[in-house]
PDB file of C-alpha atoms in Angstrom:
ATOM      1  CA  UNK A 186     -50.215  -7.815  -4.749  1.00 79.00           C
ATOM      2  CA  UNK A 187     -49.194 -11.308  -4.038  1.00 93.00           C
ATOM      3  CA  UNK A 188     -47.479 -13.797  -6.770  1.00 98.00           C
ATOM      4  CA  UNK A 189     -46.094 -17.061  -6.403  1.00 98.00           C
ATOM      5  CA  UNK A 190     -43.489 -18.331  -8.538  1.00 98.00           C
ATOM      6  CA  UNK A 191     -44.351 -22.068  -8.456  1.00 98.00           C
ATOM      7  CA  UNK A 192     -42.387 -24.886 -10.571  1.00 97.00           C
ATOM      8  CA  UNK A 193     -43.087 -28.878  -9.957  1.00 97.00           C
ATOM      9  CA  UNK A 194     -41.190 -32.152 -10.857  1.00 97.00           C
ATOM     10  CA  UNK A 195     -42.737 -35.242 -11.656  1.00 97.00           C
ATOM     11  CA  UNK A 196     -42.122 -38.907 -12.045  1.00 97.00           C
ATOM     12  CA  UNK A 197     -42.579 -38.321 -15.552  1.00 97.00           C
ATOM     13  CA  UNK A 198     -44.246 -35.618 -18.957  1.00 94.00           C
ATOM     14  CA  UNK A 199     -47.453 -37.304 -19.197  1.00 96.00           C
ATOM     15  CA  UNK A 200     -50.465 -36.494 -16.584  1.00 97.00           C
ATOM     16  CA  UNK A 201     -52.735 -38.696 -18.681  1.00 96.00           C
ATOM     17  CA  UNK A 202     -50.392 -41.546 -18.307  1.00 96.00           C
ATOM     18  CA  UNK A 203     -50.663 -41.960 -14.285  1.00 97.00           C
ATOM     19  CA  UNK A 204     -47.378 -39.654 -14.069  1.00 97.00           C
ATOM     20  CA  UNK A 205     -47.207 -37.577 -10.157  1.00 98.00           C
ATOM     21  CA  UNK A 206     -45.849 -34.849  -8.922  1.00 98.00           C
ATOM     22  CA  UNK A 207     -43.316 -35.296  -6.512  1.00 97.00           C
ATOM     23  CA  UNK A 208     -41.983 -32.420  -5.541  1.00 97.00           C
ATOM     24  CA  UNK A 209     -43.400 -28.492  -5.108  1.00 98.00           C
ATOM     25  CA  UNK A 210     -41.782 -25.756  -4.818  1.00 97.00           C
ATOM     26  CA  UNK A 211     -43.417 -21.910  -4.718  1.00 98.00           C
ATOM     27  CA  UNK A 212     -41.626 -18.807  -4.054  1.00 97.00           C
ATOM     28  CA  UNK A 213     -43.770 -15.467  -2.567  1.00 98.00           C
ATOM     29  CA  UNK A 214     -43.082 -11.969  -4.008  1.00 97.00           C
ATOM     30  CA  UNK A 215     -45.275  -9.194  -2.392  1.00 94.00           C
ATOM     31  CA  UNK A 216     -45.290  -5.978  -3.999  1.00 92.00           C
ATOM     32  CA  UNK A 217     -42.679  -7.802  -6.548  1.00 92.00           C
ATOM     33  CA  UNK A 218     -40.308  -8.341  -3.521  1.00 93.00           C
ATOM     34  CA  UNK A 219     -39.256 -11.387  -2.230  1.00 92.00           C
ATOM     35  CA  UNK A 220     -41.132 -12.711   1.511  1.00 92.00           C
ATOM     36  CA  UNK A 221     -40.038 -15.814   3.277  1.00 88.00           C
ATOM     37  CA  UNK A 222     -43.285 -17.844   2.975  1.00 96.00           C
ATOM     38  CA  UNK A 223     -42.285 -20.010   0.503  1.00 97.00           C
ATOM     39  CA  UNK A 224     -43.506 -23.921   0.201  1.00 97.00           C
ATOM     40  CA  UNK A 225     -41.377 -27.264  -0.760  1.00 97.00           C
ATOM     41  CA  UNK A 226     -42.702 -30.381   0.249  1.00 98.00           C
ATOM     42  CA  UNK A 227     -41.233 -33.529  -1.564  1.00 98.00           C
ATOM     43  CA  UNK A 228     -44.193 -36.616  -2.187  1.00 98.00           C
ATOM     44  CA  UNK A 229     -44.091 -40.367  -2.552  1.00 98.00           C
ATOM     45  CA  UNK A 230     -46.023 -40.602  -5.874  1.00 98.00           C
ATOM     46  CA  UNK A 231     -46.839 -44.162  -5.002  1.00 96.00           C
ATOM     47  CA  UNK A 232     -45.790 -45.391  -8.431  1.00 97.00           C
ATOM     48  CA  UNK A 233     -42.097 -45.710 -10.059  1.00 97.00           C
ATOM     49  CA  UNK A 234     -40.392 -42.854 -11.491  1.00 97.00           C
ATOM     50  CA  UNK A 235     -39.117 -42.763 -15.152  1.00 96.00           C
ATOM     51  CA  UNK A 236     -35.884 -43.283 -15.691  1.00 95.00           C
ATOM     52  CA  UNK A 237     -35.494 -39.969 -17.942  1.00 94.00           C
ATOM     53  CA  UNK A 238     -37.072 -38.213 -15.669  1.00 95.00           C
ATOM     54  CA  UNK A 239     -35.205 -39.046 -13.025  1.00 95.00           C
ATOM     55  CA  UNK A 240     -32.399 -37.944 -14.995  1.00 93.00           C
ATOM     56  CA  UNK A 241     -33.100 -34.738 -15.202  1.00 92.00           C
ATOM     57  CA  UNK A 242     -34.174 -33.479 -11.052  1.00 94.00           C
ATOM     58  CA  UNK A 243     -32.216 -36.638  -9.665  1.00 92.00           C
ATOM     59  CA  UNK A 244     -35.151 -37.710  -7.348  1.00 96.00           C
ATOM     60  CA  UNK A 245     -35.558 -41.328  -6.593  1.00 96.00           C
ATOM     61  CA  UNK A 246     -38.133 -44.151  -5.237  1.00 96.00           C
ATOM     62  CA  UNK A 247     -35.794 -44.402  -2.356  1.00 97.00           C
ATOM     63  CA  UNK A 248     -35.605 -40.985  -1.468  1.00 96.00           C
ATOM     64  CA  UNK A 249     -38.821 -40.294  -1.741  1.00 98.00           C
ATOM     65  CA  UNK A 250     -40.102 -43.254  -0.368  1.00 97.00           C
ATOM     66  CA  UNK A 251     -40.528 -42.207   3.496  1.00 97.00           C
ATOM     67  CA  UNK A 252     -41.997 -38.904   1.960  1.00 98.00           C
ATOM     68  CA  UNK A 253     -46.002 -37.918   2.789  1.00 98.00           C
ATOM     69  CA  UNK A 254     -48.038 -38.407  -0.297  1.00 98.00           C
ATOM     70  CA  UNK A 255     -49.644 -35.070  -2.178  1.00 98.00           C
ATOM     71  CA  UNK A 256     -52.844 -36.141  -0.098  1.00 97.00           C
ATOM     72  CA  UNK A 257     -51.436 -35.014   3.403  1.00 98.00           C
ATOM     73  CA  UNK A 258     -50.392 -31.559   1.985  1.00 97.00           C
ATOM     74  CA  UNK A 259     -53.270 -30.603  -0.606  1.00 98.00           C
ATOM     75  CA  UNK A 260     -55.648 -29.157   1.810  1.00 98.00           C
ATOM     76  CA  UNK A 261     -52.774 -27.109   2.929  1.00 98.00           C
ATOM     77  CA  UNK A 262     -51.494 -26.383  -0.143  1.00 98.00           C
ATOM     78  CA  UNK A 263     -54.593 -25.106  -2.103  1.00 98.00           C
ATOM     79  CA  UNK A 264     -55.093 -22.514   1.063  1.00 98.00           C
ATOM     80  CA  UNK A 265     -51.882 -21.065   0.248  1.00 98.00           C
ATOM     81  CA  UNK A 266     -52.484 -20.964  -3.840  1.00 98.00           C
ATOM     82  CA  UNK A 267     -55.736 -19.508  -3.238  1.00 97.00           C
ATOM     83  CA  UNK A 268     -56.226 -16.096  -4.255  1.00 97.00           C
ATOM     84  CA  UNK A 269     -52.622 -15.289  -5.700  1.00 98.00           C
ATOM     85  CA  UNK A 270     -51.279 -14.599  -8.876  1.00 98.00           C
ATOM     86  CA  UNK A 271     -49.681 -18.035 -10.018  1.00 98.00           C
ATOM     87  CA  UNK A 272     -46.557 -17.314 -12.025  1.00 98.00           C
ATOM     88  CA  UNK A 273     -45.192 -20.926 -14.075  1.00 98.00           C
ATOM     89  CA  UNK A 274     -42.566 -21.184 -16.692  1.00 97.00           C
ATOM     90  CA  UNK A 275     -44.963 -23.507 -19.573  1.00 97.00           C
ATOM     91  CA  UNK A 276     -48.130 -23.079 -17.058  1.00 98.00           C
ATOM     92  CA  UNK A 277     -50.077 -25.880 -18.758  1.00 98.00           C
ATOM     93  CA  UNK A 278     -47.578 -28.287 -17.854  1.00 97.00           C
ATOM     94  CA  UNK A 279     -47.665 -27.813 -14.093  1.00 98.00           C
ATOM     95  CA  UNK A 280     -51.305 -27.073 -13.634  1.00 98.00           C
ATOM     96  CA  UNK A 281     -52.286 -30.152 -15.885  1.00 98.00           C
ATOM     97  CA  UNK A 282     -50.405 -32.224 -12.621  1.00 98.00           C
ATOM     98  CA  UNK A 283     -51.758 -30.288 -10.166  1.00 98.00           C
ATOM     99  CA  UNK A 284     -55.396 -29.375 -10.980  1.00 98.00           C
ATOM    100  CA  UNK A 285     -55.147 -33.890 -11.596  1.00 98.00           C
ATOM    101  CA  UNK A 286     -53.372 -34.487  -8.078  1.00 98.00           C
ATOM    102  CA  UNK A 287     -56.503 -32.249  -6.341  1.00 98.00           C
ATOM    103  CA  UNK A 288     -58.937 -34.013  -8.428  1.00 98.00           C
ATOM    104  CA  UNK A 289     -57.346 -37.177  -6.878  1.00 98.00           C
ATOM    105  CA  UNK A 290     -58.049 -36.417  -3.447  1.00 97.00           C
ATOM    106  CA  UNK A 291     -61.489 -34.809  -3.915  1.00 97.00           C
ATOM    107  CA  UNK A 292     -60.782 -31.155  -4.849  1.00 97.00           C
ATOM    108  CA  UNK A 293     -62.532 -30.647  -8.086  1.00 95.00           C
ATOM    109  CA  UNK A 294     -61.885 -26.823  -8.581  1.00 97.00           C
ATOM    110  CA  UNK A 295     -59.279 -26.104 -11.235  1.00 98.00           C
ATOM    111  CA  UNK A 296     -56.430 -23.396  -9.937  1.00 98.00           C
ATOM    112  CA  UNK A 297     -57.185 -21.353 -13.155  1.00 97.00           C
ATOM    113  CA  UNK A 298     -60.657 -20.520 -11.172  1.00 98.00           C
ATOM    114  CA  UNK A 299     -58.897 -19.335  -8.069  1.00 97.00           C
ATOM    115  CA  UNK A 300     -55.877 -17.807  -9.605  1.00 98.00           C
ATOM    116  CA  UNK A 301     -54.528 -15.478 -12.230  1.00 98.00           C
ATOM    117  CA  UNK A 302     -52.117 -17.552 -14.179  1.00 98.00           C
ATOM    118  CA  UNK A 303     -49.282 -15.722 -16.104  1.00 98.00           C
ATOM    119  CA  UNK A 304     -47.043 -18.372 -18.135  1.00 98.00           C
ATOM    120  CA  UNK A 305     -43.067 -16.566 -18.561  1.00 98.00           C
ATOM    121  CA  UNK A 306     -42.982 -18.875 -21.259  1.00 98.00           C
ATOM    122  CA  UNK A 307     -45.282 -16.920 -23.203  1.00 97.00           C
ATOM    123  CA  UNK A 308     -43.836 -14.219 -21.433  1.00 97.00           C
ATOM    124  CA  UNK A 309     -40.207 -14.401 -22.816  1.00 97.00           C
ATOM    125  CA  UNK A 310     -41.859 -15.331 -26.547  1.00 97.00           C
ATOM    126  CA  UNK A 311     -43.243 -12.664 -26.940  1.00 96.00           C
ATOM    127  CA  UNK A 312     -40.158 -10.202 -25.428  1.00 96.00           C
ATOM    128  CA  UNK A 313     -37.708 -12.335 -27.128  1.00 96.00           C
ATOM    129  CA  UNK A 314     -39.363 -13.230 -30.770  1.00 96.00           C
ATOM    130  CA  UNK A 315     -37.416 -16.198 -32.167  1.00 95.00           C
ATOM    131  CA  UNK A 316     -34.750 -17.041 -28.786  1.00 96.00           C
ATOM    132  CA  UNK A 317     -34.759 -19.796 -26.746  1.00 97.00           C
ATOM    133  CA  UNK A 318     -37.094 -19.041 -24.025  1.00 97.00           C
ATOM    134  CA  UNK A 319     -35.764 -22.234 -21.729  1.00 96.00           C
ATOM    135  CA  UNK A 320     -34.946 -21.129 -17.903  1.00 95.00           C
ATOM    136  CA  UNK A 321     -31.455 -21.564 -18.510  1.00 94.00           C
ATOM    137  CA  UNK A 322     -31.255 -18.926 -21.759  1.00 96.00           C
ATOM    138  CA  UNK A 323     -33.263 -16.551 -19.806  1.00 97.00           C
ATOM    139  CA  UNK A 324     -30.958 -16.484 -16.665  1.00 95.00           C
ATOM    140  CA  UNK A 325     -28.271 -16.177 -19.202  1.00 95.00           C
ATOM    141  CA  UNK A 326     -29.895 -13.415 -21.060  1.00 95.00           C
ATOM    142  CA  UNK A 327     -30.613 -11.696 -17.480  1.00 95.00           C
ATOM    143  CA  UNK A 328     -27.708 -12.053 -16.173  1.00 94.00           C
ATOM    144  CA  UNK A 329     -29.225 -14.805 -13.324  1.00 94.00           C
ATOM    145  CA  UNK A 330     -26.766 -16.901 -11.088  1.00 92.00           C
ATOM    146  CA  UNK A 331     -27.690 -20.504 -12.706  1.00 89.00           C
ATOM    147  CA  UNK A 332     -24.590 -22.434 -11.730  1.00 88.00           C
ATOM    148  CA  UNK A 333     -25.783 -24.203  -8.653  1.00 81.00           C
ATOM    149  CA  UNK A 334     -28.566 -25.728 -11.153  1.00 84.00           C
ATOM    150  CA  UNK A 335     -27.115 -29.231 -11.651  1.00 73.00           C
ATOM    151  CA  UNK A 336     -30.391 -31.123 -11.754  1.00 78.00           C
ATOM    152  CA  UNK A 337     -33.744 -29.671 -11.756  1.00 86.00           C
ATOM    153  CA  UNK A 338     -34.996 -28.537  -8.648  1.00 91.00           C
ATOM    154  CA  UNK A 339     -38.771 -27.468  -7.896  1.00 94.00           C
ATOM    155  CA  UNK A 340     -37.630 -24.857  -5.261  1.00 94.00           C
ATOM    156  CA  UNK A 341     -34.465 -23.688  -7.102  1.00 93.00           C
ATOM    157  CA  UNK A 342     -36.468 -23.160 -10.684  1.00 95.00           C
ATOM    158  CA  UNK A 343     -38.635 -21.220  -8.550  1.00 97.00           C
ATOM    159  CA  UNK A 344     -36.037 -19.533  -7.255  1.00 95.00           C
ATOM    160  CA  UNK A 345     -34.593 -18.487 -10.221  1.00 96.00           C
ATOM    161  CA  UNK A 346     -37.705 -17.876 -12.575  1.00 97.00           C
ATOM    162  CA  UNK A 347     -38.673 -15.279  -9.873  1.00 97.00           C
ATOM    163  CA  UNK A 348     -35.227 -13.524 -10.534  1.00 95.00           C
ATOM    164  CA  UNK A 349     -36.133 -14.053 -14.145  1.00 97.00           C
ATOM    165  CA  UNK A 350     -39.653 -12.770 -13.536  1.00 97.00           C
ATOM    166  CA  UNK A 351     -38.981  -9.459 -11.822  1.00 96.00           C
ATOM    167  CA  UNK A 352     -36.045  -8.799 -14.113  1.00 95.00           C
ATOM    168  CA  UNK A 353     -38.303  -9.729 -17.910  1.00 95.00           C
ATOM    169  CA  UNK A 354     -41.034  -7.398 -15.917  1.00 94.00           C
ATOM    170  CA  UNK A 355     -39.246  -4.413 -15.484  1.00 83.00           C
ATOM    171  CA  UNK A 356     -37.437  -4.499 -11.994  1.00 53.00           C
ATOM    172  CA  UNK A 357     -33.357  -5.455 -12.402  1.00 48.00           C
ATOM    173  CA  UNK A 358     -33.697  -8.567  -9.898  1.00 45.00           C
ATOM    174  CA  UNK A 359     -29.612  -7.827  -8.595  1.00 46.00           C
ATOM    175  CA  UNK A 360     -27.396  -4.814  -9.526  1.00 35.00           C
ATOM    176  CA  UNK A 361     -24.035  -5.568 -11.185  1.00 37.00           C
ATOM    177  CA  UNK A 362     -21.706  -4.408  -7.971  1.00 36.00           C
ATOM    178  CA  UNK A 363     -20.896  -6.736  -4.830  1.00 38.00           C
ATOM    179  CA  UNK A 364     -20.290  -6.637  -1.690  1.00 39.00           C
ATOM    180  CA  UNK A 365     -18.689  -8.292   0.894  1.00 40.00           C
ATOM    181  CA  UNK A 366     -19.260  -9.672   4.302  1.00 39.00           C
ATOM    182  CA  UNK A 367     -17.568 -10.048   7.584  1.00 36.00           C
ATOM    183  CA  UNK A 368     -15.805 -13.369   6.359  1.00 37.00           C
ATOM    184  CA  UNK A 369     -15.055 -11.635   2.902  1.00 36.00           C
ATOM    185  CA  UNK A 370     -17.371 -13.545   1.093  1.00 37.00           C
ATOM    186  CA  UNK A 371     -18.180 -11.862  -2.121  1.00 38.00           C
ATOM    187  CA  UNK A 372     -21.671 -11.428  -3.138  1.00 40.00           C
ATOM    188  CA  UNK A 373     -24.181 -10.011  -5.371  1.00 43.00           C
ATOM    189  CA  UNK A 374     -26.236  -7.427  -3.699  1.00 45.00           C
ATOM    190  CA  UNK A 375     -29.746  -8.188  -4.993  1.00 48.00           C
ATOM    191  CA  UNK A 376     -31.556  -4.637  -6.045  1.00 45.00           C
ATOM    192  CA  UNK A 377     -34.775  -4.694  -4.278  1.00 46.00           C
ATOM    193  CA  UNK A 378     -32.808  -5.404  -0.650  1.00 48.00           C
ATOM    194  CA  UNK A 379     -30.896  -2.039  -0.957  1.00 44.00           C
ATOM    195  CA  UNK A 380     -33.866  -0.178  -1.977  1.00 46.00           C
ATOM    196  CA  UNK A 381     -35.651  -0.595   1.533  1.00 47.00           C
ATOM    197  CA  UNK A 382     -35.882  -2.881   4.709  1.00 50.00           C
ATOM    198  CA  UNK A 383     -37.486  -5.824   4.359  1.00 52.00           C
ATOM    199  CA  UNK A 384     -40.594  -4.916   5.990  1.00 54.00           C
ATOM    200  CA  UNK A 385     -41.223  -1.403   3.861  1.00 56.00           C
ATOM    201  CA  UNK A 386     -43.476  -1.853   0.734  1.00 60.00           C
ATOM    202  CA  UNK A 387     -42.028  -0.702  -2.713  1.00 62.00           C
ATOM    203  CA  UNK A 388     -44.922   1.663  -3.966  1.00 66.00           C
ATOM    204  CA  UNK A 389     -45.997   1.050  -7.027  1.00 70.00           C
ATOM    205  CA  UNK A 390     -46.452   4.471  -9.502  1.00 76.00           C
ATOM    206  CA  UNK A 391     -49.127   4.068 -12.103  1.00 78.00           C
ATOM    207  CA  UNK A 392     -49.728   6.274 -15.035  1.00 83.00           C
ATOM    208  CA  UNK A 393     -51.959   8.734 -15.154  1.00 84.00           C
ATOM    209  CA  UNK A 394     -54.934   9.042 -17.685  1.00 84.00           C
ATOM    210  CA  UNK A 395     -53.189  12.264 -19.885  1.00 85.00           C
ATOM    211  CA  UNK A 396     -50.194   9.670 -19.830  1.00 84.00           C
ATOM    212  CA  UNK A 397     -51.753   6.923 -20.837  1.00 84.00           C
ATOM    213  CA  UNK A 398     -53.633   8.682 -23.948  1.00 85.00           C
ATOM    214  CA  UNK A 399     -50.727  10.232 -24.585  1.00 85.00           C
ATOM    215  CA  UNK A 400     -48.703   6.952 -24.764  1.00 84.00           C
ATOM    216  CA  UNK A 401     -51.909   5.292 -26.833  1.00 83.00           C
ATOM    217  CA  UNK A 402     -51.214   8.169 -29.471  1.00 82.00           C
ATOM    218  CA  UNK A 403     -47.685   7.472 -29.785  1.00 80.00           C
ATOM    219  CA  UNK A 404     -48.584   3.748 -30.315  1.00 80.00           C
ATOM    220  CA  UNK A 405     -50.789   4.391 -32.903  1.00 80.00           C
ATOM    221  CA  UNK A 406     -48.165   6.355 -34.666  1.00 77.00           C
ATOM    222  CA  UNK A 407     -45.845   3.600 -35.105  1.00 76.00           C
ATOM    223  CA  UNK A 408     -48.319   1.017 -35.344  1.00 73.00           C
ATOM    224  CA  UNK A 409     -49.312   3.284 -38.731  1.00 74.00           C
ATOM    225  CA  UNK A 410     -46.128   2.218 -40.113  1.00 70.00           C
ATOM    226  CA  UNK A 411     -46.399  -1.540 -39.552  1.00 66.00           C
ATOM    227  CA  UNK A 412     -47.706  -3.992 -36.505  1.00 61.00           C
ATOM    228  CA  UNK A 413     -47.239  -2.693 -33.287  1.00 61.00           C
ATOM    229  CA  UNK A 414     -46.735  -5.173 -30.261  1.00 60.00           C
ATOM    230  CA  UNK A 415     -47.476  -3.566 -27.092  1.00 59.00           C
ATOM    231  CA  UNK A 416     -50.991  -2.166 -27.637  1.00 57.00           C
ATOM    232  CA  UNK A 417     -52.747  -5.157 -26.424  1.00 56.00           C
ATOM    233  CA  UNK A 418     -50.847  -4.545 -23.279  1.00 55.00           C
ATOM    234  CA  UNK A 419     -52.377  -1.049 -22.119  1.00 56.00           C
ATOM    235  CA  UNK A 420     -55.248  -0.702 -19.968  1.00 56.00           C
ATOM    236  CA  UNK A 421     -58.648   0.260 -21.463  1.00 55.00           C
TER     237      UNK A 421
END
């Protein structure tokens, strides 16, 4: 199973408007661990930045202005999209720029055709009902090491909405104890590192059918009593 955690910033909200991305960054879980084929690539958008937006990731004209445009990199890029499960905090947002940046140079299929596309925004509503559902309140909520995040990053958001991610989905992303190195550095150990090696698959144990039914009959029993949220969830 292959995901990619995938976040974007752009020289400003509005696609329609002429607004560019400028800067990609995708994280890689296999079998919901962590691999080190990850993407960032920063792009000249060609066209001036908004000042709000530039506010918020601190990326500039001048910084950016001896960077490749989205051209160079989209064959690339849509190679290494292909196929996986795209996971997006707001979804719509980032594929409205990037399905438009393809278009741009050519590439008229949409990612939703190649992809599965899960939105944590939708995600986190529905888990947390009524809370803010921002990046920052869910690394709060889960207990995710945020404080680095002075401006908006693509690669760091990723970073941290796959934390997020494999934490909201059922796997604790780090365990609450530390421990320390050979220059006493204290760290978190992150959970899925002291399970296994690197290279050893986490297997994955699905339910079996008498499960399952029996789990379906317990749903119904408490959706009897009033609306019952997870049924929509379980396989048919």
């Amino acid at each position: 199973m292959r995901q990619i955690v995938l976040d974007t910033e752009t020289t400003g909200l509005e696609v329609e408007l002429g607004h560019r991305i400028i800067e990609i960054g995708c994280v890689e879980l296999t079998n919901r661990r962590t691999s080190n084929n990850n993407w960032h690539r920063y792009h000249n958008p060609g066209r001036a930045i908004d000042p709000g937006a530039e506010a918020v990731h601190g990326l500039s004209a001048t910084f950016l202005a001896d960077k490749p445009p989205f051209s160079e990199a989209a064959a690339e890029l849509w190679k290494y999209l292909a196929g996986a499960e795209l996971i997006i905090h707001n979804a719509p947002f980032d594929l409205g720029f990037l399905n438009r940046e393809f278009e741009l140079v050519g590439m008229t299929q949409r990612l939703e055709e190649v992809c599965k596309i899960t939105d944590t925004v939708k995600l986190a509503r529905k888990l947390h009902p009524g809370q803010k559902v921002n990046l920052d309140a869910l690394c709060k909520r889960y207990s995710v090491d945020n404080s680095n995040r002075g401006f908006h990053g693509a690669l760091l958001d990723a970073q941290l909405l796959a934390e997020v991610y494999l934490a909201m989905t059922g796997g604790q992303s780090r365990l609450g104890l530390e421990e320390g190195d050979a220059g006493g550095v204290r760290r978190h150990a992150r959970f899925v590192d002291l399970l296994a090696p690197p290279d050893v698959p986490l297997p994955v144990l699905k339910a079996a059918d008498a499960e399952l039914a029996a789990h379906r009959a317990r749903l119904q029993a408490i959706a009897a009593k009033g609306q019952c949220l997870w049924r929509s969830d379980l396989p048919e």
